Structure formats: structure tokens, C-alpha cells
Tab-separated table of C-alpha atoms and ligand atoms in Angstrom:
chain	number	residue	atom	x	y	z
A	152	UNK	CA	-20.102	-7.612	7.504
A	153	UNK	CA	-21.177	-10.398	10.459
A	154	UNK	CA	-19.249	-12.313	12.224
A	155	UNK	CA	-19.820	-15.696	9.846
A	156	UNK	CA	-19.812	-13.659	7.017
A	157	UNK	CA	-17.507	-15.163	4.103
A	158	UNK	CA	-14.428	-12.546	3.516
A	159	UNK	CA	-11.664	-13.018	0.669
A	160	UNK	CA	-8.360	-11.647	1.176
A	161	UNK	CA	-6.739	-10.813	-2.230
A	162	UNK	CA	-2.872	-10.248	-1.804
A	163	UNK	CA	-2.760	-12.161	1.772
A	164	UNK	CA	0.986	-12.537	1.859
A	165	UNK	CA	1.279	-8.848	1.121
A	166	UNK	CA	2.114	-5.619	3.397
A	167	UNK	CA	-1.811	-4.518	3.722
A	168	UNK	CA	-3.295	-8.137	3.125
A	169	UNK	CA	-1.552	-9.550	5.868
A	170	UNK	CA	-2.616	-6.740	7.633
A	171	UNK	CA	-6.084	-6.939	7.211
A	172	UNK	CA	-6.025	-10.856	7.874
A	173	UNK	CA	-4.669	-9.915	11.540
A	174	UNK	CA	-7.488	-7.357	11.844
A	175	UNK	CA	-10.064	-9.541	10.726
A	176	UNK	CA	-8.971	-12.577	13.081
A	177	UNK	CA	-8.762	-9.964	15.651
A	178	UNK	CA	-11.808	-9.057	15.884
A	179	UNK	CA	-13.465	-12.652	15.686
A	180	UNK	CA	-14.083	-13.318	11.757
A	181	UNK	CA	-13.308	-16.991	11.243
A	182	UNK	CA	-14.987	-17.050	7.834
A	183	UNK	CA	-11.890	-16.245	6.052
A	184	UNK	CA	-10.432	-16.951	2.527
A	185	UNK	CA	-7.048	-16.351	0.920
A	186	UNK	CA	-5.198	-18.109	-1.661
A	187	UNK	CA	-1.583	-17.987	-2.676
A	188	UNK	CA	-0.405	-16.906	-6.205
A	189	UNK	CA	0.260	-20.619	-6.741
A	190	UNK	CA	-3.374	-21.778	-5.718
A	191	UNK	CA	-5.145	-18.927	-7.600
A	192	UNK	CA	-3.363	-16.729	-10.245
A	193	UNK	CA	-5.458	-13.450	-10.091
A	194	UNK	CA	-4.085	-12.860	-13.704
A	195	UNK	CA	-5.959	-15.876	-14.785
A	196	UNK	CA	-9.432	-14.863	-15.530
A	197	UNK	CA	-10.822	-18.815	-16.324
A	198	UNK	CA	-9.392	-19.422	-12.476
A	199	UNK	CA	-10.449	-16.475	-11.620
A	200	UNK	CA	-14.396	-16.931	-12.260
A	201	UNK	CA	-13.790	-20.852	-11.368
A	202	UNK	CA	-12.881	-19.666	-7.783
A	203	UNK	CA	-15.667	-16.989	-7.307
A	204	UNK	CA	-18.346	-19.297	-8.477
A	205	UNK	CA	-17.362	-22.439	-6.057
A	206	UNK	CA	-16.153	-20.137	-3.470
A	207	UNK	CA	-19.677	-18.053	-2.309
A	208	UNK	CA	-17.701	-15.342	-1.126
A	209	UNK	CA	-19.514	-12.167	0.413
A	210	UNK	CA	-16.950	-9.563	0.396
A	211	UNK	CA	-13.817	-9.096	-1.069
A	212	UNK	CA	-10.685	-7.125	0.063
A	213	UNK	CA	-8.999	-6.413	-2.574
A	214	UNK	CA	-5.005	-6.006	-1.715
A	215	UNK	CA	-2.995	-8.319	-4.168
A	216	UNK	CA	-1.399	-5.573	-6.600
A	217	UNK	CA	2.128	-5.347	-8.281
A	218	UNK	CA	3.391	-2.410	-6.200
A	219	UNK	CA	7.214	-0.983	-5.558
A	220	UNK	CA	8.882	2.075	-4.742
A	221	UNK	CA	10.014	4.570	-7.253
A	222	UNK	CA	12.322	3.263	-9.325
A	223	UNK	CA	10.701	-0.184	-9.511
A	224	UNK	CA	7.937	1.950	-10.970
A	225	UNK	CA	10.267	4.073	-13.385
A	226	UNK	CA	11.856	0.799	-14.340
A	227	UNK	CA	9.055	-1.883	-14.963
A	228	UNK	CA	6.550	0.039	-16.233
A	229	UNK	CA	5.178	-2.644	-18.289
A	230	UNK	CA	4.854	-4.995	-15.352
A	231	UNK	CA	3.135	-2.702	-13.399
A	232	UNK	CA	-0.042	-1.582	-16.108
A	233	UNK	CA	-0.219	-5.358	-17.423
A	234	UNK	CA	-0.212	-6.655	-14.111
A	235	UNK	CA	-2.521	-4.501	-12.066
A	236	UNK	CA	-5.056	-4.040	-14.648
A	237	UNK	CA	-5.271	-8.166	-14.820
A	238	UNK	CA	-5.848	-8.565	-11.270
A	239	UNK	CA	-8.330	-6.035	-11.002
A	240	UNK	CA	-10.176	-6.749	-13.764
A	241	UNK	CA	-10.662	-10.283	-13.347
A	242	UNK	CA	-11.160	-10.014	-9.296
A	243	UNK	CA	-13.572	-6.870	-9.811
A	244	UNK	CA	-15.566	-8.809	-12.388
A	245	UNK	CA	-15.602	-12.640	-11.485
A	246	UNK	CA	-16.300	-10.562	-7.865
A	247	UNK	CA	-19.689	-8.978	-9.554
A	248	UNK	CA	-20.922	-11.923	-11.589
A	249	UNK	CA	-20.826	-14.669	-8.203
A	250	UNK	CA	-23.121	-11.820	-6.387
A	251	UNK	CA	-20.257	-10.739	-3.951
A	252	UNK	CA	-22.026	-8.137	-1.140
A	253	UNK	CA	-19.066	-5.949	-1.161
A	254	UNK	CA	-15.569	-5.279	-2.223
A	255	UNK	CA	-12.980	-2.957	-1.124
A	256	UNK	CA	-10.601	-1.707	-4.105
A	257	UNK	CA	-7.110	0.274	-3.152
A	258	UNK	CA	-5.909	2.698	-5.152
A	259	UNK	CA	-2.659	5.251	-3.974
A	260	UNK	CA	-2.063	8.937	-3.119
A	261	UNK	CA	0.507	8.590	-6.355
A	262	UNK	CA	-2.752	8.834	-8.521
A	263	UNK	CA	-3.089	11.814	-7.879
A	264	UNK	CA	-1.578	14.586	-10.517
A	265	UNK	CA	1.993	15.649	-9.961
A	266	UNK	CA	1.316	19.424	-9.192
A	267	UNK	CA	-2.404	18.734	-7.761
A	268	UNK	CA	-2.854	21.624	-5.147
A	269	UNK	CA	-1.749	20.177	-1.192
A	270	UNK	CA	-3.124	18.547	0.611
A	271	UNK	CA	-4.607	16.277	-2.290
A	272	UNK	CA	-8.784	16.258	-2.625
A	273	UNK	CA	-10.533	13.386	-3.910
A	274	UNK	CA	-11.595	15.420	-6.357
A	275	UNK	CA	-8.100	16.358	-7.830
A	276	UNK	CA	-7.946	12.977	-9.707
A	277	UNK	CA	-7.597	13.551	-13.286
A	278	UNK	CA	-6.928	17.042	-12.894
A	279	UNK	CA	-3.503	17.280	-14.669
A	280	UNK	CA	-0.360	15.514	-15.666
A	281	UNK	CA	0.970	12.521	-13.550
A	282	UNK	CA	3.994	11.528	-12.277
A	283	UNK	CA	5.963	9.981	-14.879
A	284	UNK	CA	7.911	7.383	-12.933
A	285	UNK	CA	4.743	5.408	-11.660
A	286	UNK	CA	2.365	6.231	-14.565
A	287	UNK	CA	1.725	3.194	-15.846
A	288	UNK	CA	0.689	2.104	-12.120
A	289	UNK	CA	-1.396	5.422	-11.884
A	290	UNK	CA	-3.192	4.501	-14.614
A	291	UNK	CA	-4.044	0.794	-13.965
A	292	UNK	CA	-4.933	1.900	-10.639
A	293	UNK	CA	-7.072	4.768	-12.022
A	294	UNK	CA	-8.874	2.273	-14.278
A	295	UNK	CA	-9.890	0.150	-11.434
A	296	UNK	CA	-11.451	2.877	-9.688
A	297	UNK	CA	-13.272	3.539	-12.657
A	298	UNK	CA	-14.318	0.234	-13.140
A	299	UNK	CA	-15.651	-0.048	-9.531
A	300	UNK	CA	-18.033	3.411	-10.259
A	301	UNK	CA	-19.292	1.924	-13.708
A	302	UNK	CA	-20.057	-1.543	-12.203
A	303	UNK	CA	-21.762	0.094	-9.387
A	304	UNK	CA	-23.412	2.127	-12.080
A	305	UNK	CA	-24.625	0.078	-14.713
A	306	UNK	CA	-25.216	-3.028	-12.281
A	307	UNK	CA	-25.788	-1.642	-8.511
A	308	UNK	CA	-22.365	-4.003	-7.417
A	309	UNK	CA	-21.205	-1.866	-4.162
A	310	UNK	CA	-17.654	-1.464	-4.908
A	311	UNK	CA	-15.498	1.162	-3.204
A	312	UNK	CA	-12.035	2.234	-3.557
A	313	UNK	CA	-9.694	3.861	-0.551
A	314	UNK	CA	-6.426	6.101	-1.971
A	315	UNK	CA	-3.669	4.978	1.002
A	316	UNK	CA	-1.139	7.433	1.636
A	317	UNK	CA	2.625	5.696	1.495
A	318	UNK	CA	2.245	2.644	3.866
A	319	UNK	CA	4.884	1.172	6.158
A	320	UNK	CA	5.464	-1.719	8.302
A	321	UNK	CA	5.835	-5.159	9.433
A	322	UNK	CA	5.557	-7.542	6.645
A	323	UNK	CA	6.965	-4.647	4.148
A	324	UNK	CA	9.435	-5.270	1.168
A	325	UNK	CA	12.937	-3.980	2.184
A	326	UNK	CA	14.609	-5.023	-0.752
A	327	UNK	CA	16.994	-1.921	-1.162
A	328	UNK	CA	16.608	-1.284	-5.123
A	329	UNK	CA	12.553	-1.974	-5.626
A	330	UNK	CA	11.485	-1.164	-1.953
A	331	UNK	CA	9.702	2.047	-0.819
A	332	UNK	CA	11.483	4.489	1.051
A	333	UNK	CA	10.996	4.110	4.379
A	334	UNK	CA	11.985	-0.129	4.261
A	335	UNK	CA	14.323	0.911	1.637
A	336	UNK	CA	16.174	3.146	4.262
A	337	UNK	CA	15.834	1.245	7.424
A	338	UNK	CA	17.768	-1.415	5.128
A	339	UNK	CA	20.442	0.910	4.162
A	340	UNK	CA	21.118	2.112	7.804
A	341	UNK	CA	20.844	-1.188	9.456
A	342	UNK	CA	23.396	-2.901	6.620
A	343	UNK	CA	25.374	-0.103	6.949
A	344	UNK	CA	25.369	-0.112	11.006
A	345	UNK	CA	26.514	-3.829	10.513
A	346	UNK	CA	29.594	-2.903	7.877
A	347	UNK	CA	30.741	-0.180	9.985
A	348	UNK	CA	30.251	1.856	6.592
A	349	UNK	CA	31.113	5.543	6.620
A	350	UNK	CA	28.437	6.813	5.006
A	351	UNK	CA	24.720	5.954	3.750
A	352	UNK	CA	23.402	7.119	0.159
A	353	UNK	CA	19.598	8.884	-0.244
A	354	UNK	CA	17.927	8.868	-3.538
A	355	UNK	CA	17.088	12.240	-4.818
A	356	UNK	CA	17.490	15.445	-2.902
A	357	UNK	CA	15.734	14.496	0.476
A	358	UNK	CA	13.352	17.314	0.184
A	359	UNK	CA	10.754	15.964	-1.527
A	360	UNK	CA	7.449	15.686	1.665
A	361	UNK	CA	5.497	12.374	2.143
A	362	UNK	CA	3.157	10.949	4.518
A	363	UNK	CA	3.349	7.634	5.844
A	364	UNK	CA	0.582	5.122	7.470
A	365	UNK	CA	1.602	2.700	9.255
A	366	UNK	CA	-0.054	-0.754	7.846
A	367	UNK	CA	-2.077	-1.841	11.203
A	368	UNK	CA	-4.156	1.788	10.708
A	369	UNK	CA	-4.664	0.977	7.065
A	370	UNK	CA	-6.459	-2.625	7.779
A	371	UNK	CA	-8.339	-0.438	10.822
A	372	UNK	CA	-9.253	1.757	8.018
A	373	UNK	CA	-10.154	-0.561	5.479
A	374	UNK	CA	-12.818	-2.756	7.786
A	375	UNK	CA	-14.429	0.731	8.651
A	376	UNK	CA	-15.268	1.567	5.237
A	377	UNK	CA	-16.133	-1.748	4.814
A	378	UNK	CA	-18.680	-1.771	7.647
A	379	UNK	CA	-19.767	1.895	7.073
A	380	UNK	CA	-18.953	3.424	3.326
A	381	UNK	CA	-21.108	2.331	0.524
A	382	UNK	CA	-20.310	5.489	-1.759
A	383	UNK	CA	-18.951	5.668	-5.306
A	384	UNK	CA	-16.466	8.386	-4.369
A	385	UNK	CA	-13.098	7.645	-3.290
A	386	UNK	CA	-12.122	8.645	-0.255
A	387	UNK	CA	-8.233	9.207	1.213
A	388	UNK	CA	-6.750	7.422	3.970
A	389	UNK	CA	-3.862	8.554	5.700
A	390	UNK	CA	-2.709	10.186	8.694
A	391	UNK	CA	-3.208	13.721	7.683
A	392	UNK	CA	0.542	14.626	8.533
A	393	UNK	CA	3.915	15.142	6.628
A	394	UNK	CA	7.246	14.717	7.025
A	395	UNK	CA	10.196	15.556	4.403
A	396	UNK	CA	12.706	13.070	3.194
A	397	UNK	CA	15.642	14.130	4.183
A	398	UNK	CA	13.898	14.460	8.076
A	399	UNK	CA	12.543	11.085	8.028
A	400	UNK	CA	15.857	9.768	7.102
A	401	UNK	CA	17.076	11.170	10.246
A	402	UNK	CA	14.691	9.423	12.012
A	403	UNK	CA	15.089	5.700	10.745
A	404	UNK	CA	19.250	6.542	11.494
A	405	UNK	CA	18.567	7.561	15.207
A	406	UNK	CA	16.405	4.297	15.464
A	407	UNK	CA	18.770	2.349	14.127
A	408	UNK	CA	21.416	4.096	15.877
A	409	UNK	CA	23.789	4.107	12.421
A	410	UNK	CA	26.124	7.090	13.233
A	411	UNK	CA	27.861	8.447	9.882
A	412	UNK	CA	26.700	10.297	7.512
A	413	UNK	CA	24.331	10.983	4.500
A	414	UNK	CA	24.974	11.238	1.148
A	415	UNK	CA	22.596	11.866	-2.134
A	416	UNK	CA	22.733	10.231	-5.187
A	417	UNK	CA	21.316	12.859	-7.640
A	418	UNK	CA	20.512	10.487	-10.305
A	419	UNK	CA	17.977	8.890	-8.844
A	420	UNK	CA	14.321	10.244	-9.337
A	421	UNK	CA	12.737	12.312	-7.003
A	422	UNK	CA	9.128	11.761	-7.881
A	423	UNK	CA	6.261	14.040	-6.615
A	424	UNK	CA	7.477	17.158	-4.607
A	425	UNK	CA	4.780	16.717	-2.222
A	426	UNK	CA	2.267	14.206	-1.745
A	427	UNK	CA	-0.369	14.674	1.388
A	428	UNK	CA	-3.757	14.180	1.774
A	429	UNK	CA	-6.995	16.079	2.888
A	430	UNK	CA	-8.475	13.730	4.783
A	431	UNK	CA	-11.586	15.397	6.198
A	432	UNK	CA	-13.998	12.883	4.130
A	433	UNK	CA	-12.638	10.012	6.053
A	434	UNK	CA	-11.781	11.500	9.651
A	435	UNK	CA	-15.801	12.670	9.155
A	436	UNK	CA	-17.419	8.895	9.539
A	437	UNK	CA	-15.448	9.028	12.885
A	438	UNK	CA	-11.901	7.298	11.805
A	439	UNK	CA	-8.863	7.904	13.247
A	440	UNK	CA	-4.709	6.243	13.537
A	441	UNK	CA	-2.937	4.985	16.161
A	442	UNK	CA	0.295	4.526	15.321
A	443	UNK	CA	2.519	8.144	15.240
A	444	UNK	CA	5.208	7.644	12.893
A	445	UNK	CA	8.110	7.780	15.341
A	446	UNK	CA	6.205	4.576	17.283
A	447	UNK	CA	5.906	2.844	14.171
A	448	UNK	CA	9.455	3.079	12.418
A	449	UNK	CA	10.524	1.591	16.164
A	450	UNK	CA	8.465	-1.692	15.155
A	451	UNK	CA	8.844	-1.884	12.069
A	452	UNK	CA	13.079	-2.155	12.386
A	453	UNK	CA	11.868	-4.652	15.474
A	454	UNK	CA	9.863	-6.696	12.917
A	455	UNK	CA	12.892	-6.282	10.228
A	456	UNK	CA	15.725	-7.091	13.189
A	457	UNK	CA	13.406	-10.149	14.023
A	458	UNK	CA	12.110	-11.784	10.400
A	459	UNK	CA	14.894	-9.927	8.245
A	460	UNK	CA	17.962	-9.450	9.531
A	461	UNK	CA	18.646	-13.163	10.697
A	462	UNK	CA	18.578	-13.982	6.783
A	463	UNK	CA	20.954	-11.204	5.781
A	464	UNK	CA	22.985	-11.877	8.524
A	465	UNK	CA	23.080	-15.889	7.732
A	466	UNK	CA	23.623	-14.689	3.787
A	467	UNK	CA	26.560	-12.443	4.211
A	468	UNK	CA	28.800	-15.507	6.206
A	469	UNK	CA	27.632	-17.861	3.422
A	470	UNK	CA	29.105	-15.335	0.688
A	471	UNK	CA	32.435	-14.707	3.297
B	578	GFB	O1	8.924	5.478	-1.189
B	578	GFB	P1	9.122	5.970	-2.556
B	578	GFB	O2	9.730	5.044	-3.522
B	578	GFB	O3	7.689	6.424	-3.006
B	578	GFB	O4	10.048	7.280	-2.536
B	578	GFB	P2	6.965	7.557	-3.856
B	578	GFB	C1	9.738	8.405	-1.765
B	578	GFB	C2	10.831	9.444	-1.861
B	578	GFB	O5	11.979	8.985	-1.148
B	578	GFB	C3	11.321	9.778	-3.272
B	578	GFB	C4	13.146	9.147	-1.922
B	578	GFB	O6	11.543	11.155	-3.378
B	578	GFB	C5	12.641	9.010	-3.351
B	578	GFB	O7	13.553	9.589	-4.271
B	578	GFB	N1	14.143	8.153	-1.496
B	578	GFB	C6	15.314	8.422	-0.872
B	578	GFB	C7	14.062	6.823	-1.638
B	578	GFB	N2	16.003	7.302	-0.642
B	578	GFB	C8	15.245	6.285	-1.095
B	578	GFB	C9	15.418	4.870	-1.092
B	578	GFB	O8	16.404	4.327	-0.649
B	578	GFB	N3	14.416	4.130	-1.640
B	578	GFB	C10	13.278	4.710	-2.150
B	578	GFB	N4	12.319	3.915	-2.656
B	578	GFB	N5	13.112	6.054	-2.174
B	578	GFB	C11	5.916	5.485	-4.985
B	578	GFB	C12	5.278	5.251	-6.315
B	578	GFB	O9	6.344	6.775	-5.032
B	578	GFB	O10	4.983	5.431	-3.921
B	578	GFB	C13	4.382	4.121	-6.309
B	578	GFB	O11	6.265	5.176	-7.316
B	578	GFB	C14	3.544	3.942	-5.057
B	578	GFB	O12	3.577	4.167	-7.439
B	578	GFB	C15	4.194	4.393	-3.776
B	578	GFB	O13	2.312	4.509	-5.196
B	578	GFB	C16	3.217	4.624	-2.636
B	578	GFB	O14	5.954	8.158	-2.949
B	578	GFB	O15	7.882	8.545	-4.488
């Protein structure tokens, strides 16, 4: 990838997209390309191949996905298979067929089987049963990896395809129902903080272990496989380190500085008992994070108190 070279961000608006875009700016790429869903619908293949062919791209990031926390998953199913397997498809293809260099495909840690043996292998995919609640995301995901081997296969295209751990950060969703945990809670504490509430609600019984990335190591990760992976394997990205729910709930409180106390709500899914990664493939090429979790829920509720909170502040007067 040089300096001039001509680099699409798919899903630019989105947690790792916008990431990636501050990376690649960063470090001095000018050359850059992103469309909203408005200007290009990645679901639309005619657009799709229309924008690859006038466009002369070189390499493609590939970030724009329909992604949610747990019960989005369990809930909209159907959005998340249809949806993901459009994208992919028609980015991966029109990506092939306009002689793209390169393109970077994500999958998730949640592809992995539910009772895969810890920390997860790259080679544990399609091992055994999946999750249920996010199994029609597993398996458009799965099916994009796929797709990247065969076209690499059959026509030499050099796609590649990280598996992120659960990522976190600024720019996140923290929409409390369809968010991801760790938004999801800083939410729930901060609104909570702010009502003078007695007590804040966990999904599930808090014990279930996760590991979380924060987004600015992700992009980091995702130019240095750009620059230096050209393999058909996948290969895991995260920070190699796990936390339990219940602990990192603790966490988010003391950073807010909520002080009640926590309740469960039973009904609501746990999901995989334990989801880390073995991350010796990718901490081999030389990689590394930054950002120690602690460190990174502090900016993330600075981001949220900065971007977010004004809104829900300015929302809640409206509605009194
Ligand atoms: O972040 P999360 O939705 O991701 O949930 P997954 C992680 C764990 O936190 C689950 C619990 O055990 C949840 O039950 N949890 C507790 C909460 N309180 C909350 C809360 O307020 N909100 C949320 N969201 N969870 C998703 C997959 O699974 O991970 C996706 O469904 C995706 O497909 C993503 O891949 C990375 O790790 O369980």
C-alpha cells in the first residue's frame, strides 16, 4: 500500500471504518474513498459494479456490515444473513472483477463454535455447533470468508479476512437495546448516574468471559495485515486477554462513578460462555495493542459524555 495508493473505506461512518479512516489520514494516505449508504448502497450489486469500475480503486477495507449486540442478533436474524451476505458479496466481487490489489474482509470471534476449546484457534471454525443467537450473522460472515479463499483460489484475487475480538470505542453504538455490551453498559450507568436511579440491570448472569479491543488497535491491526499478510488463512485479532461480565461491569460503574447497585435480568441471553482468542498467528508478524482496557473504557465514556450525552441530555428536557 503507497502513499498515493487509491484505498476504499466500506462502512466509513461505522465503529472500525471510522477508525481506519483516522489511521489512514494519520499516517499520510490522501488517496482515500468512502461513500455513504445514500451515495452507494452496498446491497445494490448494479451500483455496486458501476462504482468499482469508474472508481480504480486499489484496495478495499472492507468494514460496512449489519452488526449489533446480542439480542439485536437473537432478534433480527433475518436482517443480519440478508444483509451481510449482500454487502459482501457484491463488494467482494465487483472488488475482484475492477482488478482491486487487495481487500481486507472482517469476520468476528462469534464465528467461532459455541463450545470451541479456549482460547479460540483459527482452525476451530466449523468445528461444531454455533451460537444460536447470532447464527444467522455467523454464517453470512462465515460465507464471506469462504468466498475470499475461493476467489483467491480459482482467480489469484488476494483477499484476506481478520476475526476481531468484541470491539469498543469512540464512534460505537450505545443504543441500550441493540448495542454491545460494553456501550450498552456505559449507557445504562451514565443514564442511571443522571436519574439518581437505585439500581442498574445486567443481561444474563454476568459470568459469561469476553475480550474487548479497543477500535484504534483494530484499524492499527487492520493496515498491518494489509501491508504485510497476503495468506488465505484467517488470522485473530485481539488483545489476547479476558475479562468476565459481571467484572467489567464494575469497571464501566467506577468510571462512571454510578454508585448503586446491580441487578440481572435472567431472561436475557447469555450467549457464548467464553469467547477469547489465541492470538499467536498475529502477535508473530510483530503486532501488538496499545490501549489496556481500563485506558480505553476512560475514553470511550469521554467520547460518549462529549458526542452522546449532550443529545440525551437535550432529549430528556424536550420529553419533560
Ligand atoms: O456485547 P454482547 O452483546 O456480545 O454481549 P456477544 C456480551 C455479554 O454481555 C453477553 C452480556 O453475555 C450479554 O448477555 N450483557 C450484560 C449485555 N448486559 C448487557 C447489555 O446491557 N447489553 C449487551 N449487549 N450485553 C455479540 C454477537 O455477542 O458479539 C454478535 O451477538 C457480534 O454477533 C458481537 O459478533 C461481537 O459477544 O455476546
Amino acid at each position: 500500500m503507497d502513499q498515493d495508493s487509491r484505498i476504499f473505506v466500506a462502512g466509513h461512518r461505522g465503529l472500525v471504518g471510522s477508525a481506519i479512516l483516522r489511521r489512514l489520514s494519520e499516517q499520510g494516505h490522501t488517496n482515500l474513498v468512502f461513500r455513504t449508504r445514500a451515495e452507494l448502497d452496498l446491497t445494490d450489486q448494479a451500483a455496486v459494479r458501476a462504482f468499482f469500475d469508474r472508481e480504480k480503486i486499489d484496495y478495499v477495507f472492507l468494514a460496512a456490515a449489519k452488526v449489533g449486540g446480542i439480542l439485536a442478533n437473537d432478534r433480527m436474524g433475518a436482517d443480519f444473513i440478508r444483509e451481510n451476505l449482500l454487502i459482501q458479496t457484491n463488494a467482494i466481487d465487483a472488488a475482484w472483477r475492477a482488478g482491486v490489489k487487495k481487500l481486507l474482509f472482517l469476520g468476528s470471534s462469534c464465528l467461532y463454535p459455541k463450545h470451541a476449546e479456549q482460547p479460540l484457534r483459527e482452525e476451530a471454525l466449523l468445528t461444531g455447533e454455533m451460537e444460536p443467537s447470532n447464527k444467522p450473522y455467523a454464517i453470512a460472515k462465515i460465507a464471506g470468508i469462504t468466498m475470499c479463499q475461493a476467489y483467491r483460489r480459482q482467480y489469484g484475487f488476494n483477499a484476506i479476512s481478520a476475526m476481531p475480538s468484541n470491539l469498543y470505542g469512540p464512534g460505537d453504538n450505545f443504543d441500550p437495546e441493540g448495542s454491545h455490551v460494553l456501550p450498552g453498559l456505559i449507557r445504562r450507568f451514565h443514564d442511571a448516574k443522571m436519574a439518581g436511579a437505585p439500581s442498574v440491570t445486567l443481561w444474563g448472569t454476568g459470568t459469561p468471559r469476553r475480550e474487548f479491543l479497543y477500535v484504534d488497535d483494530m484499524a492499527d491491526a487492520c493496515l498491518h495485515l494489509m501491508r504485510t499478510y497476503d495468506d488465505p488463512e484467517i488470522v485473530n485479532v485481539g488483545p489476547g486477554t479476558e475479562i468476565a461480565i459481571a467484572e467489567l461491569a464494575q469497571m464501566i460503574k467506577r468510571t462512571v462513578g454510578y454508585e448503586g447497585t446491580l441487578e440481572h435480568d435472567l431472561t436475557k441471553p447469555d450467549g457464548h460462555p467464553r469467547k477469547v482468542m489465541e492470538v499467536s498467528r498475529l502477535f508473530a508478524t510483530g503486532w501488538r495493542p496499545r490501549v489496556e482496557l481500563e485506558e480505553g473504557v476512560r475514553r470511550t465514556y469521554e467520547w460518549f459524555l462529549e458526542k452522546v450525552a449532550p443529545t440525551l441530555a437535550a432529549t430528556r428536557q424536550a420529553a419533560e
